[in-house]
Backbone as JSON Lines, residues from 0, in Angstrom:
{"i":0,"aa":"X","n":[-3.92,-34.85,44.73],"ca":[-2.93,-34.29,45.64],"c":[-2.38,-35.4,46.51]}
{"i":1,"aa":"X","n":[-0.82,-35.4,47.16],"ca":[-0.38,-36.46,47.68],"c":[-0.85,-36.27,49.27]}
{"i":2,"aa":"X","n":[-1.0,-37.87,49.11],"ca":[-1.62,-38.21,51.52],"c":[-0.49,-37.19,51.82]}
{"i":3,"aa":"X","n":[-0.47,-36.21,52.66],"ca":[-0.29,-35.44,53.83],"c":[0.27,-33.78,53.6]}
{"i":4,"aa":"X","n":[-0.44,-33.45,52.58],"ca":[-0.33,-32.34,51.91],"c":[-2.28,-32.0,51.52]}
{"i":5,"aa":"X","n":[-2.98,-32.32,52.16],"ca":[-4.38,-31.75,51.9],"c":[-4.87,-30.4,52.32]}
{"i":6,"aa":"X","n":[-5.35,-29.81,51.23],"ca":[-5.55,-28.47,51.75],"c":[-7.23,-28.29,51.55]}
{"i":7,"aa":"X","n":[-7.88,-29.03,50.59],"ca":[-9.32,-29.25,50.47],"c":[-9.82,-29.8,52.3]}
{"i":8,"aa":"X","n":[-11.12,-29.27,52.53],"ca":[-11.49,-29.75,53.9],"c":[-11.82,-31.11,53.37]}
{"i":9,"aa":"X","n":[-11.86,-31.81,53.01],"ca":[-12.3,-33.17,52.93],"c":[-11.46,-33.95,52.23]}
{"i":10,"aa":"X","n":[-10.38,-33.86,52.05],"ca":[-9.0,-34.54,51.87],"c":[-8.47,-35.05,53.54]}
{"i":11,"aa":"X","n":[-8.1,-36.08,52.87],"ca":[-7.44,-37.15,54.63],"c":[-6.25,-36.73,54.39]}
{"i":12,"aa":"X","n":[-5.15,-36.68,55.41],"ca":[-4.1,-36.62,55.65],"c":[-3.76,-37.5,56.68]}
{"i":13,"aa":"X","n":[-2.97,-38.17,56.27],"ca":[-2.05,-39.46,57.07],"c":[-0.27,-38.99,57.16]}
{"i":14,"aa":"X","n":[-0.14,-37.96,57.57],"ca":[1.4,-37.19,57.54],"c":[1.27,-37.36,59.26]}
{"i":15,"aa":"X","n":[0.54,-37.23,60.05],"ca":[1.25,-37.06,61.55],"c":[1.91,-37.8,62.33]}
{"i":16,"aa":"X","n":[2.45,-39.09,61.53],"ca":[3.21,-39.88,62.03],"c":[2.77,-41.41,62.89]}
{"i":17,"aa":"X","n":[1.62,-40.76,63.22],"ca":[0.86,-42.3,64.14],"c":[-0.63,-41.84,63.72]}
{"i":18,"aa":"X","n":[-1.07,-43.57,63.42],"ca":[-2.59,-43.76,62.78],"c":[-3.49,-42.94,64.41]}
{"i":19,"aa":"X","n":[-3.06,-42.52,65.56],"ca":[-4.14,-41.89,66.55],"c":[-3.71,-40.79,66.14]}
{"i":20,"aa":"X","n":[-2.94,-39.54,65.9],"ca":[-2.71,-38.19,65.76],"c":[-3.48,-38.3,64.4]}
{"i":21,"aa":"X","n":[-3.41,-39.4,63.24],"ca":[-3.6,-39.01,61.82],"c":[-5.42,-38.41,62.35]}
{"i":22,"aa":"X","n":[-6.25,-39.34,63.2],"ca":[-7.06,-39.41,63.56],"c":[-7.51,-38.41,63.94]}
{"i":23,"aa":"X","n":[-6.67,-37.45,64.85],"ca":[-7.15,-36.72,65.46],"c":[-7.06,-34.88,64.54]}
{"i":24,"aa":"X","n":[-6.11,-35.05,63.03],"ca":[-5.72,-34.75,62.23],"c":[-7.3,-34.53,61.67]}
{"i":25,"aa":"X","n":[-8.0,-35.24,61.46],"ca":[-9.45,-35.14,60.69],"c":[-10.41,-34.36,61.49]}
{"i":26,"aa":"X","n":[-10.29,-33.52,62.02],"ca":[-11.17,-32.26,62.39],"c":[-10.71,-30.32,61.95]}
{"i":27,"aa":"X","n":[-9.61,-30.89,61.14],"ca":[-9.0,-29.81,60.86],"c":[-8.72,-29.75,59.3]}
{"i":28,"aa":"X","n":[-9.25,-28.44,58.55],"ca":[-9.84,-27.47,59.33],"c":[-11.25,-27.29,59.06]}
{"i":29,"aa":"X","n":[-11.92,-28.48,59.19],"ca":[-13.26,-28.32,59.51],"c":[-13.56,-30.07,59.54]}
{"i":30,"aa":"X","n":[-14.3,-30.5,59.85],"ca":[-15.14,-31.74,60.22],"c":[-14.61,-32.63,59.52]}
{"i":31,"aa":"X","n":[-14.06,-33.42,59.29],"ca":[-13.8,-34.09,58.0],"c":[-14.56,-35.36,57.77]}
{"i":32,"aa":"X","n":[-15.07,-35.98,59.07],"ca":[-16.02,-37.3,59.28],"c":[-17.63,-36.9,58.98]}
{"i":33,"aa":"X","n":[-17.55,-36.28,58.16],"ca":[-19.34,-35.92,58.1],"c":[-20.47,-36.78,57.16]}
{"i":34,"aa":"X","n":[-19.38,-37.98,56.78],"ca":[-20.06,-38.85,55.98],"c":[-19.5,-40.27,56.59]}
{"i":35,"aa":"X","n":[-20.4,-41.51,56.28],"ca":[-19.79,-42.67,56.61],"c":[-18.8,-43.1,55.98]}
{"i":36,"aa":"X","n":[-19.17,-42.9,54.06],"ca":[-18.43,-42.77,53.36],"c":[-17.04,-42.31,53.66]}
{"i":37,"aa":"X","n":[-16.53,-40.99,54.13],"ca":[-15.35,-40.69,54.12],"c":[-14.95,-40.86,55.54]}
{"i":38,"aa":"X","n":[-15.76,-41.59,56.43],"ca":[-15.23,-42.55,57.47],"c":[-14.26,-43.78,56.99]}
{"i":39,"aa":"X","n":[-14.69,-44.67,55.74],"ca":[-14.73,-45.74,55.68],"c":[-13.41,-45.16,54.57]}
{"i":40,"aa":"X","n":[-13.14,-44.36,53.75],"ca":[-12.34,-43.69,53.18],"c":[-10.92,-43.87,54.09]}
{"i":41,"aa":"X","n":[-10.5,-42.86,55.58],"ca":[-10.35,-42.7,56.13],"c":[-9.55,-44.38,56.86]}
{"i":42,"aa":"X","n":[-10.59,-45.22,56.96],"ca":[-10.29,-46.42,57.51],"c":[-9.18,-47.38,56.55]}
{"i":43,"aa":"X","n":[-9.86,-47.01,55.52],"ca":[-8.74,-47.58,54.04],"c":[-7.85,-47.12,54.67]}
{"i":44,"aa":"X","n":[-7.66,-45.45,54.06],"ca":[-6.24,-44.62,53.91],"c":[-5.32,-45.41,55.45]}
{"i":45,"aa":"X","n":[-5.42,-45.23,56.25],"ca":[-4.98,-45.06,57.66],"c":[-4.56,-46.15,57.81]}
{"i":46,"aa":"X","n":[-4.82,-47.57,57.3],"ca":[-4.01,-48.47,57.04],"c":[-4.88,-50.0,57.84]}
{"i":47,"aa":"X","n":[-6.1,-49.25,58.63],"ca":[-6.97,-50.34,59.76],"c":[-6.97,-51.32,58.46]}
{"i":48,"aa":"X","n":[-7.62,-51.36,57.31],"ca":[-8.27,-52.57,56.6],"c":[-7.43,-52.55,55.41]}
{"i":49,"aa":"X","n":[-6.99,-53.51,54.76],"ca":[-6.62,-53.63,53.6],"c":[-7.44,-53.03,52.16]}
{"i":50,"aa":"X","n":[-7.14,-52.13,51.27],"ca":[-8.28,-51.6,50.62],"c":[-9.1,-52.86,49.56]}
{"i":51,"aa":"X","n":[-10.03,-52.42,49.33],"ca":[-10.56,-53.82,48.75],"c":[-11.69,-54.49,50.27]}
{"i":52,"aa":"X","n":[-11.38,-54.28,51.42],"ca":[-12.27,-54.48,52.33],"c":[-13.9,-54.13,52.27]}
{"i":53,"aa":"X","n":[-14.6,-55.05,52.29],"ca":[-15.74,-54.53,52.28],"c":[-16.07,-53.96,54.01]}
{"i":54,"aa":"X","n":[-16.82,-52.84,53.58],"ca":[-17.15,-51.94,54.85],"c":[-18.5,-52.0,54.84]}
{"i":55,"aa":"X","n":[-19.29,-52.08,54.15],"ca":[-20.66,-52.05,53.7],"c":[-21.82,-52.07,55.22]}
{"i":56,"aa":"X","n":[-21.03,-52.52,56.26],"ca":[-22.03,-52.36,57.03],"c":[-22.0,-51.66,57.94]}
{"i":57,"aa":"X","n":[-20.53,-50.76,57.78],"ca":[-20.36,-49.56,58.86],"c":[-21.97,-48.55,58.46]}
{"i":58,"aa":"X","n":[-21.93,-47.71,59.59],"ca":[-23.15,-46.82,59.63],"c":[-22.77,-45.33,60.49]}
{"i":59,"aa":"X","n":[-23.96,-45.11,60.62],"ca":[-23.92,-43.87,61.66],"c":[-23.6,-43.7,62.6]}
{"i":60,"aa":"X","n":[-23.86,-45.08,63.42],"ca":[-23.17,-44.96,64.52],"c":[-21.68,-45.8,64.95]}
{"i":61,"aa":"X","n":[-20.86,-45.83,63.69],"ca":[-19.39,-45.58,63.57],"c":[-19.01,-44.33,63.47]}
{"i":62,"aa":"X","n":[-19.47,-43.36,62.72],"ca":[-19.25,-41.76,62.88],"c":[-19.5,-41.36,64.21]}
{"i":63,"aa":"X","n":[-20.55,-41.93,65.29],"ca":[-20.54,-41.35,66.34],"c":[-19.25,-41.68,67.48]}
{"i":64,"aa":"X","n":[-19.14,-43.05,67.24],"ca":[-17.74,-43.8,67.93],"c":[-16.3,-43.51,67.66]}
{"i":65,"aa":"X","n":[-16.23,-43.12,66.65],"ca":[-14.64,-42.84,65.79],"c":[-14.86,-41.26,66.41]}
{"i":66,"aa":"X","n":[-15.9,-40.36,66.61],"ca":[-15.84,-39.27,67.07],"c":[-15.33,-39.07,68.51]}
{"i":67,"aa":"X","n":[-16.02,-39.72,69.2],"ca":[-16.42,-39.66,70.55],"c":[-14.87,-40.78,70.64]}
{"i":68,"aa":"X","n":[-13.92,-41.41,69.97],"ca":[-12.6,-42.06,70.03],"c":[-11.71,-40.74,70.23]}
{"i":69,"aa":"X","n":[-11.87,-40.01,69.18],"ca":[-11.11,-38.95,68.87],"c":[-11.14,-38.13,69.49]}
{"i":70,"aa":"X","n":[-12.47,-37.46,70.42],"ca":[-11.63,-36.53,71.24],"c":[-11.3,-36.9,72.28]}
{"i":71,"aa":"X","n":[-11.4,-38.37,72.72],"ca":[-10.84,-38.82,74.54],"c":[-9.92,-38.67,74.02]}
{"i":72,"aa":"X","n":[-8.64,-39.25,72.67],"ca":[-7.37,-39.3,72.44],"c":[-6.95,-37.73,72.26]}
{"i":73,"aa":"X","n":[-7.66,-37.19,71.66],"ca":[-7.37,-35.74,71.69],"c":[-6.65,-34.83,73.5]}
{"i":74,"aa":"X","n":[-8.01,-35.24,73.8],"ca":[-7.56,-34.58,75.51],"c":[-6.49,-35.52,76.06]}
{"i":75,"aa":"X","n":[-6.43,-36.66,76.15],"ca":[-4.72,-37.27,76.12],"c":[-3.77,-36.65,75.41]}
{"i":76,"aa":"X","n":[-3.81,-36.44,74.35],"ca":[-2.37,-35.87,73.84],"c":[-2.35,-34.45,74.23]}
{"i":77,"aa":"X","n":[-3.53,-33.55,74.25],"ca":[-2.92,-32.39,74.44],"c":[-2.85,-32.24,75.96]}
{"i":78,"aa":"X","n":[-3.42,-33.3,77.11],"ca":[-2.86,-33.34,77.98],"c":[-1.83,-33.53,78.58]}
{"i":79,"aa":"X","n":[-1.05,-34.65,77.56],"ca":[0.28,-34.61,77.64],"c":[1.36,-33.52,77.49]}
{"i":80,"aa":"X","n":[0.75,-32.45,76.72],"ca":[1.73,-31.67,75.94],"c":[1.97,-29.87,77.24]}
{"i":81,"aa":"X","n":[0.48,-30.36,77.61],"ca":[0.02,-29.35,78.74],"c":[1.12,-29.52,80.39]}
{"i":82,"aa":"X","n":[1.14,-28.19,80.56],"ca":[2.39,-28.99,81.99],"c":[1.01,-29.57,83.28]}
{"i":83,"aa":"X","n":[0.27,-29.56,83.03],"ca":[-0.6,-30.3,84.46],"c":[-1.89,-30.67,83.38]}
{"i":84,"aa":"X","n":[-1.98,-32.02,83.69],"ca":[-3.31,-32.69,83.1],"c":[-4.66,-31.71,83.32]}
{"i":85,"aa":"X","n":[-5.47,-31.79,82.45],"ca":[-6.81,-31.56,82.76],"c":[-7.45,-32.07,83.57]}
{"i":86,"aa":"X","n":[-8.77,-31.81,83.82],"ca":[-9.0,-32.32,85.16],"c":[-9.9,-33.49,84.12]}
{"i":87,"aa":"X","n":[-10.44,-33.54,82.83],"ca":[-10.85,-34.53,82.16],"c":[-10.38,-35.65,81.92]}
{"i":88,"aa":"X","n":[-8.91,-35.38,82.15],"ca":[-8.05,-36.15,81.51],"c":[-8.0,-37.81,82.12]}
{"i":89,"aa":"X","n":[-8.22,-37.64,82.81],"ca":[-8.93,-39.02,83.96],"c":[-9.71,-39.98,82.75]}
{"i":90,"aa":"X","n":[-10.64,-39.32,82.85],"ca":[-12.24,-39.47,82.37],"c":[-11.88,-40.34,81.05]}
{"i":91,"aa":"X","n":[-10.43,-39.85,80.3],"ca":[-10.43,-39.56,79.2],"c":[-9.8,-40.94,78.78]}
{"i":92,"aa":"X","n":[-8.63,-41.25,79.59],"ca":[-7.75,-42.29,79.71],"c":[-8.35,-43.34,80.44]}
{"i":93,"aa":"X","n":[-9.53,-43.54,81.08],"ca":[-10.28,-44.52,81.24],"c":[-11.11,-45.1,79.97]}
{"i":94,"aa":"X","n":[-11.6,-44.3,79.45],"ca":[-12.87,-44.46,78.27],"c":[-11.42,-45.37,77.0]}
{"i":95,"aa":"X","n":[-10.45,-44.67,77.2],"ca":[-9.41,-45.21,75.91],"c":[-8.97,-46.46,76.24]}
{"i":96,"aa":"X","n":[-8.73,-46.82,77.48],"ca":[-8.44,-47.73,78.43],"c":[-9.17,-49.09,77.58]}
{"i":97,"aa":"X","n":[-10.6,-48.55,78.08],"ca":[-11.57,-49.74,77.97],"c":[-11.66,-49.89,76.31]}
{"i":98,"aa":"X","n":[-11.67,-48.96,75.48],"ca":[-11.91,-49.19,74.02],"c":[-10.88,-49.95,73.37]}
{"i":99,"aa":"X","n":[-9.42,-49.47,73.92],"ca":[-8.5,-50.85,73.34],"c":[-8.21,-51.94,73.75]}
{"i":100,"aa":"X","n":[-9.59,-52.59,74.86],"ca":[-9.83,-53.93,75.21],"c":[-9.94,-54.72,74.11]}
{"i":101,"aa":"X","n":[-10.78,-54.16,72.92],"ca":[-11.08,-55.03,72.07],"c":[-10.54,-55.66,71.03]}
{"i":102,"aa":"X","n":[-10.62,-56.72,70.72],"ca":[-9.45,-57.57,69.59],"c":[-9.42,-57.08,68.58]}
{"i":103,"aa":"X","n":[-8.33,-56.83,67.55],"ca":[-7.84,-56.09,66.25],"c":[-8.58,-57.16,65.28]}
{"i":104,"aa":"X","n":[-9.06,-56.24,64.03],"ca":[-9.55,-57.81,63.33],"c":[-8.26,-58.83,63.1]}
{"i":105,"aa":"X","n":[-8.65,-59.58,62.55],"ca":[-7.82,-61.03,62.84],"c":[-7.55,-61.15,60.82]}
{"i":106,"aa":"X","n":[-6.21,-60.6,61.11],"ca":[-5.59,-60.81,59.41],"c":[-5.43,-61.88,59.02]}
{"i":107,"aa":"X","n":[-5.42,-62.4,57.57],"ca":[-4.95,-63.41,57.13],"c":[-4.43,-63.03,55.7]}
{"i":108,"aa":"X","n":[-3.48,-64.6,55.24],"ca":[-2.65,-64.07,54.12],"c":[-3.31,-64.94,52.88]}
{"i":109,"aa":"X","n":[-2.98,-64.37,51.81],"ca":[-3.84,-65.14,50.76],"c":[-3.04,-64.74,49.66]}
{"i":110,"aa":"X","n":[-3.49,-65.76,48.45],"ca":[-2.4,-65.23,47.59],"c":[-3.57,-64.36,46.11]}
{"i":111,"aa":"X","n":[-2.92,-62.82,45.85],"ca":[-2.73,-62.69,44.88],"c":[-3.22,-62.8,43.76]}
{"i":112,"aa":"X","n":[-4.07,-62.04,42.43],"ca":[-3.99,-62.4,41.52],"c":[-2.58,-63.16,40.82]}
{"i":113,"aa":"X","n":[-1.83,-62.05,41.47],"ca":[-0.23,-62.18,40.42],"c":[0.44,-63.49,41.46]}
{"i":114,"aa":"X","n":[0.05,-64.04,42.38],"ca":[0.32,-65.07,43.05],"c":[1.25,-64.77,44.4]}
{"i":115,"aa":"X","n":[1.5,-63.6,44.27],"ca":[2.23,-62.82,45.78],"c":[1.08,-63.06,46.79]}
{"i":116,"aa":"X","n":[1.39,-62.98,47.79],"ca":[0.49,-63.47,49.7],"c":[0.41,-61.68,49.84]}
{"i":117,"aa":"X","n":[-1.21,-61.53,49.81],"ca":[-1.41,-60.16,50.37],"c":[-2.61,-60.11,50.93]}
{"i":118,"aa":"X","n":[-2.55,-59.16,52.25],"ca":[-3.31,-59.01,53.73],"c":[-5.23,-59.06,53.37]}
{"i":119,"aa":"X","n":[-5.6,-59.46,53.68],"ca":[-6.75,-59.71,54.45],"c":[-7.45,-59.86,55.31]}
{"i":120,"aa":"X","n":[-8.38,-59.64,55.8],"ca":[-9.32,-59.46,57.22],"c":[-10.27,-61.27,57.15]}
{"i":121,"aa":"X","n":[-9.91,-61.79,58.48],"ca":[-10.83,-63.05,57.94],"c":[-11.92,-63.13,57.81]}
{"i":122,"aa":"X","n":[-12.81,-61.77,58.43],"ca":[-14.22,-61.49,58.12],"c":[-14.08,-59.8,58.06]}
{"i":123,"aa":"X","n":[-15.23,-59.63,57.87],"ca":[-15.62,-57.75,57.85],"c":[-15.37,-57.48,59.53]}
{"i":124,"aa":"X","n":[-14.78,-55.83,59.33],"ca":[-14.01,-55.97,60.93],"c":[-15.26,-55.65,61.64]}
{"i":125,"aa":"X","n":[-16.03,-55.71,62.72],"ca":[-16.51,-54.82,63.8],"c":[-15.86,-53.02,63.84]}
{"i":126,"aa":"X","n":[-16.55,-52.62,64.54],"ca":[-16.11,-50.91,64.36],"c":[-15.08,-51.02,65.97]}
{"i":127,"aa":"X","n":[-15.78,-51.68,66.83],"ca":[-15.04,-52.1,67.69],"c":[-14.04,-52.99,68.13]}
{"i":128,"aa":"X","n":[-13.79,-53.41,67.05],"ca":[-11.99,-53.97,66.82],"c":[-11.32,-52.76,66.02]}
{"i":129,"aa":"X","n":[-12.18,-51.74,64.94],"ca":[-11.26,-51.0,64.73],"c":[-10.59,-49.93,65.58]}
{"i":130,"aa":"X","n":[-11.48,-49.57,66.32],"ca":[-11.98,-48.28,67.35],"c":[-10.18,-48.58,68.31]}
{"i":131,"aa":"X","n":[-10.31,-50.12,68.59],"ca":[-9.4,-50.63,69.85],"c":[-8.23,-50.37,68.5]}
{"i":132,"aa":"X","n":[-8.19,-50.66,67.51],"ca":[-6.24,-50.4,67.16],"c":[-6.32,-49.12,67.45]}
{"i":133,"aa":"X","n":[-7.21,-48.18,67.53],"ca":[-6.34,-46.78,67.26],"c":[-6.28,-46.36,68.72]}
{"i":134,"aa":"X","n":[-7.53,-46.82,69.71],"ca":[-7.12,-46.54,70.86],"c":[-5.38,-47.13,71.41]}
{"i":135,"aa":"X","n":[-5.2,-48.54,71.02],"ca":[-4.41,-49.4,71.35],"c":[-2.82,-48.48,70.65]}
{"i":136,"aa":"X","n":[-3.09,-47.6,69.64],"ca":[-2.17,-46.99,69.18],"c":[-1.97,-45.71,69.96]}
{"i":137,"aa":"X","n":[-2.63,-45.14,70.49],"ca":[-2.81,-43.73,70.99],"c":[-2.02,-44.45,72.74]}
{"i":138,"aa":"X","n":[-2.22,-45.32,73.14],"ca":[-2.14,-45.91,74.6],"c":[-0.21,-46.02,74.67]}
{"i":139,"aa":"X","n":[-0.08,-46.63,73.46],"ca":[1.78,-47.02,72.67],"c":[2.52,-45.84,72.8]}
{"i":140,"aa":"X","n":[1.59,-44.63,72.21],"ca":[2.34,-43.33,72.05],"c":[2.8,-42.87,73.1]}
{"i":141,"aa":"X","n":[1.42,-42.84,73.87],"ca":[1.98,-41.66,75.34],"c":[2.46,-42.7,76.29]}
{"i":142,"aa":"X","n":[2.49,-43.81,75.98],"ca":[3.4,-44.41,77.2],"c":[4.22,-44.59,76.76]}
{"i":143,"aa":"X","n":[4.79,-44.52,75.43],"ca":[6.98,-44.55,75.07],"c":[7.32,-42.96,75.54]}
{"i":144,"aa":"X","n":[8.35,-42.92,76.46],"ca":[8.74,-41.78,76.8],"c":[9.29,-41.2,75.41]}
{"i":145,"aa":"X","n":[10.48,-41.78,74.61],"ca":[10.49,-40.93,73.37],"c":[9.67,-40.64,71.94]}
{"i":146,"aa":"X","n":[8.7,-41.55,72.25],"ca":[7.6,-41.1,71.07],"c":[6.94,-39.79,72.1]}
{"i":147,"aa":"X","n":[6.48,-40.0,73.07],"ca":[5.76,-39.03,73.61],"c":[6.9,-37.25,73.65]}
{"i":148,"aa":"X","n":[8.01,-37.72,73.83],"ca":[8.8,-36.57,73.75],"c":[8.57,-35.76,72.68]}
{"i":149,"aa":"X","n":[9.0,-36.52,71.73],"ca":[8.9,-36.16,69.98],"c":[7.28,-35.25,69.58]}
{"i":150,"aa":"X","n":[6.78,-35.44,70.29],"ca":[4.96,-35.15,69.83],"c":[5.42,-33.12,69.73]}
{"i":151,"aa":"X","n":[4.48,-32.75,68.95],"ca":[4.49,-31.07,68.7],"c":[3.28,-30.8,68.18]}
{"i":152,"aa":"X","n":[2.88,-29.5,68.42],"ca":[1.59,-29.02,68.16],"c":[2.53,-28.39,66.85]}
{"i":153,"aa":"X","n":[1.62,-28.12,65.99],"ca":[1.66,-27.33,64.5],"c":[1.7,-25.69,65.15]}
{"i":154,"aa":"X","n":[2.93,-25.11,64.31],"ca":[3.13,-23.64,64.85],"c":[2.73,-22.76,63.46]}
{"i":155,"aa":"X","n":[1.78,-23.28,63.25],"ca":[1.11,-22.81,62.2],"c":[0.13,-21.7,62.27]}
{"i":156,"aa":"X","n":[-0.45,-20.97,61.95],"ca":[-1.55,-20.12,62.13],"c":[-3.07,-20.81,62.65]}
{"i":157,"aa":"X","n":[-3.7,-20.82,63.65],"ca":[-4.59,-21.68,64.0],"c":[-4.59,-22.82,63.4]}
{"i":158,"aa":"X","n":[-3.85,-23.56,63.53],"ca":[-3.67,-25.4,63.27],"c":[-3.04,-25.43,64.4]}
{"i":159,"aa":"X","n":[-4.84,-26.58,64.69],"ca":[-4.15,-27.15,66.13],"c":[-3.58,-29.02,65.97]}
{"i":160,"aa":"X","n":[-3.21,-28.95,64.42],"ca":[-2.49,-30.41,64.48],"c":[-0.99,-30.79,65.32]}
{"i":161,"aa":"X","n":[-1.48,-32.07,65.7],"ca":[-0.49,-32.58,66.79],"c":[0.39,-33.61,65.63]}
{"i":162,"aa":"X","n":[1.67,-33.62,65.86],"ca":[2.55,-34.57,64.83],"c":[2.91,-35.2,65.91]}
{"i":163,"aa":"X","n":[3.9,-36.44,65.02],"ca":[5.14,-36.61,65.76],"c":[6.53,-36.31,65.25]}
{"i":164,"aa":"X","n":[7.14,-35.71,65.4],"ca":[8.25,-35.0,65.33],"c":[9.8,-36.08,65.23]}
{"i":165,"aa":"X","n":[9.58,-36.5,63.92],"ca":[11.6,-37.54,63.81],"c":[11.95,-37.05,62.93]}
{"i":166,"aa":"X","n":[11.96,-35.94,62.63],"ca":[13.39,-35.07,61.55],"c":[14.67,-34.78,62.18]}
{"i":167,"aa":"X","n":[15.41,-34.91,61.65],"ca":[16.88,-34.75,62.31],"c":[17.01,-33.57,63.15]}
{"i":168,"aa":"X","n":[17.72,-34.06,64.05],"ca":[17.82,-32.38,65.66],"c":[15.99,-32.16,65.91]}
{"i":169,"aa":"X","n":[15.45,-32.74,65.95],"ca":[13.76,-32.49,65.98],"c":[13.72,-30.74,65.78]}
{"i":170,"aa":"X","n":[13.49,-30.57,64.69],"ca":[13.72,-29.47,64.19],"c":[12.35,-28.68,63.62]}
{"i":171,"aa":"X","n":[11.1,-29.46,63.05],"ca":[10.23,-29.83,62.33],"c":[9.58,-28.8,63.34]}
{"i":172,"aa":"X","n":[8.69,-27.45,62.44],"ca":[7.98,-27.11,62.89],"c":[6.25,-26.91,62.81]}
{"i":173,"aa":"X","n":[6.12,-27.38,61.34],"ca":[4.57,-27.75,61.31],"c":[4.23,-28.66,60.95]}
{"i":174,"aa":"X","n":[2.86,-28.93,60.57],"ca":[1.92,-30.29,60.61],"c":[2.5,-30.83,58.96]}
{"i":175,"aa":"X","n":[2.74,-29.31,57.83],"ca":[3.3,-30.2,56.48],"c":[3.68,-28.99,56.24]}
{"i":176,"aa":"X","n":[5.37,-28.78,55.7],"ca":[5.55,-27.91,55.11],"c":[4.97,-27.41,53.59]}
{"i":177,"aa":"X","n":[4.24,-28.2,53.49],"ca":[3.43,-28.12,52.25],"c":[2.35,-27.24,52.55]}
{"i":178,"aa":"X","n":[1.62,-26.81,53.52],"ca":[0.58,-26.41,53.75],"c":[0.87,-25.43,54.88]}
{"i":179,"aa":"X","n":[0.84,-25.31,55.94],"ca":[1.1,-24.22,57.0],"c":[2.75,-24.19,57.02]}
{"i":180,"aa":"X","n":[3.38,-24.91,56.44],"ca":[5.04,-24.23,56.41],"c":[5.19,-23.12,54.97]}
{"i":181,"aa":"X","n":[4.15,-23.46,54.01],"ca":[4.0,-22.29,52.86],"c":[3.67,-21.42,53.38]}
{"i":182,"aa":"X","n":[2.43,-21.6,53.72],"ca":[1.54,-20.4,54.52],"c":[2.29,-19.13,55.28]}
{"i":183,"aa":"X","n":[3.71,-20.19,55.9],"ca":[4.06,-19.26,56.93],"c":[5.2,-18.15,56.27]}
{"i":184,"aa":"X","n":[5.63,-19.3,55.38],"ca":[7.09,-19.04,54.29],"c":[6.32,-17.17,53.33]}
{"i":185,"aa":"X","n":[4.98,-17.68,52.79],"ca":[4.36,-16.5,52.34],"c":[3.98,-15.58,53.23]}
{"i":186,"aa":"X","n":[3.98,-15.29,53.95],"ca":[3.49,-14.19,55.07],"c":[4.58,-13.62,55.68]}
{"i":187,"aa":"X","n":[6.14,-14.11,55.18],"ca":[6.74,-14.09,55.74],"c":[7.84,-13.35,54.69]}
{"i":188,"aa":"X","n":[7.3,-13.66,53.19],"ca":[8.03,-12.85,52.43],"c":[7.09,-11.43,52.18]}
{"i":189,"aa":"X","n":[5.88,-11.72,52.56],"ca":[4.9,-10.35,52.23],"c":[4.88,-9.21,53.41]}
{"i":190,"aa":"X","n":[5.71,-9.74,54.44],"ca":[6.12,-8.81,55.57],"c":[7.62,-8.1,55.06]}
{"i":191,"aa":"X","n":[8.03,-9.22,54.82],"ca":[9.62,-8.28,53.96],"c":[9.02,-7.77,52.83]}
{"i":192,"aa":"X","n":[8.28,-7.84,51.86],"ca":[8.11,-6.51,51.37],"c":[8.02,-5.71,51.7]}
{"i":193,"aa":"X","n":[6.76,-5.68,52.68],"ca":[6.13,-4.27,53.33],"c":[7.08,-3.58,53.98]}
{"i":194,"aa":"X","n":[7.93,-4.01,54.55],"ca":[9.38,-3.27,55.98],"c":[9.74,-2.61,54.01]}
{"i":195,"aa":"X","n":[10.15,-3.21,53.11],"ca":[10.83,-2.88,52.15],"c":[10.24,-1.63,51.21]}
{"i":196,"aa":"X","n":[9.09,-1.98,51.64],"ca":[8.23,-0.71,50.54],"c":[8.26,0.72,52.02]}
{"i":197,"aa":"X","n":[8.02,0.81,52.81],"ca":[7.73,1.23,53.71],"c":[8.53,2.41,54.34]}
């Protein structure tokens, strides 16, 4: 199935527009980090490491950090979206603050079997250089006034995915019309039956 159309709980989706929403995208609709494995999955897809990266020494307690990342950015965005901050929201934007202190791994270019220059990490990243791009990405969002404008919750049937919203006239009303825009499209012709049978 194609990135941002997953309907399996353990399919990644990278459709919400920024690698911190894709992030925050992986609890829905159920856990999706419940392995290191599809942490390190996850870290591929999302674009942190070039694939081909060895990860080999992420662990358990990267699942606890990428967690405990995700919902401070979580209560930021939906604090943003909320008309008066939470009272967490403090708490929340400090902890993100300090996590995208840390340096991004450090790319380098190399050439190629086929002799083209393609991306590399100059060593295996830390979890805490990865942790800081996505904080460092989540920090970008809500401080551009028009990325932060653009942001929308999914008007989907309990999907609480957050996008970012650049379709023409910001028009865009769920997380993938592939998935809760069907959903809605079918429920929506099975109500016009019923008025029709009725």
């Amino acid at each position: 199935m194609a990135l941002g159309t997953a309907t399996d709980p353990y399919e990644l989706r990278f459709d919400a527009g920024r690698l911190s929403l894709d992030l925050l995208a992986t609890t829905h609709p159920e856990e999706r980090f419940d392995s290191v494995e599809v942490l390190c999955a996850w870290i591929v897809g999302a674009g942190l490491v070039p694939p081909g990266t060895p990860l080999a020494h992420a662990g358990p307690p990267w699942l606890v950090d990428f967690r405990e990342l995700r919902g401070r950015i979580g209560q930021l965005v939906r604090g943003s979206l909320a008309p008066e901050p939470w009272p967490s929201y403090d708490i929340a934007l400090a902890r993100v603050n300090d996590v995208a202190l840390a340096a991004p791994p450090a790319p380098r270019a190399v050439r190629g079997e086929d002799g083209t220059l393609v991306r590399e990490l100059d060593h295996p990243p830390e979890c805490a250089a990865l942790l800081g791009a996505v904080a460092r990405d989540a920090l970008e969002l809500l401080t551009d006034p028009v990325a932060r404008a653009a942001l929308r919750e999914c008007e989907g049937d309990n999907c609480p995915i957050v996008y970012l919203d650049t379709s023409r006239g910001r028009r865009r009303r769920w997380c993938s019309s592939e998935v809760c825009g069907n959903r809605e499209r079918v429920a929506r012709h099975r109500r016009r039956v019923a008025l029709t049978r009725a």
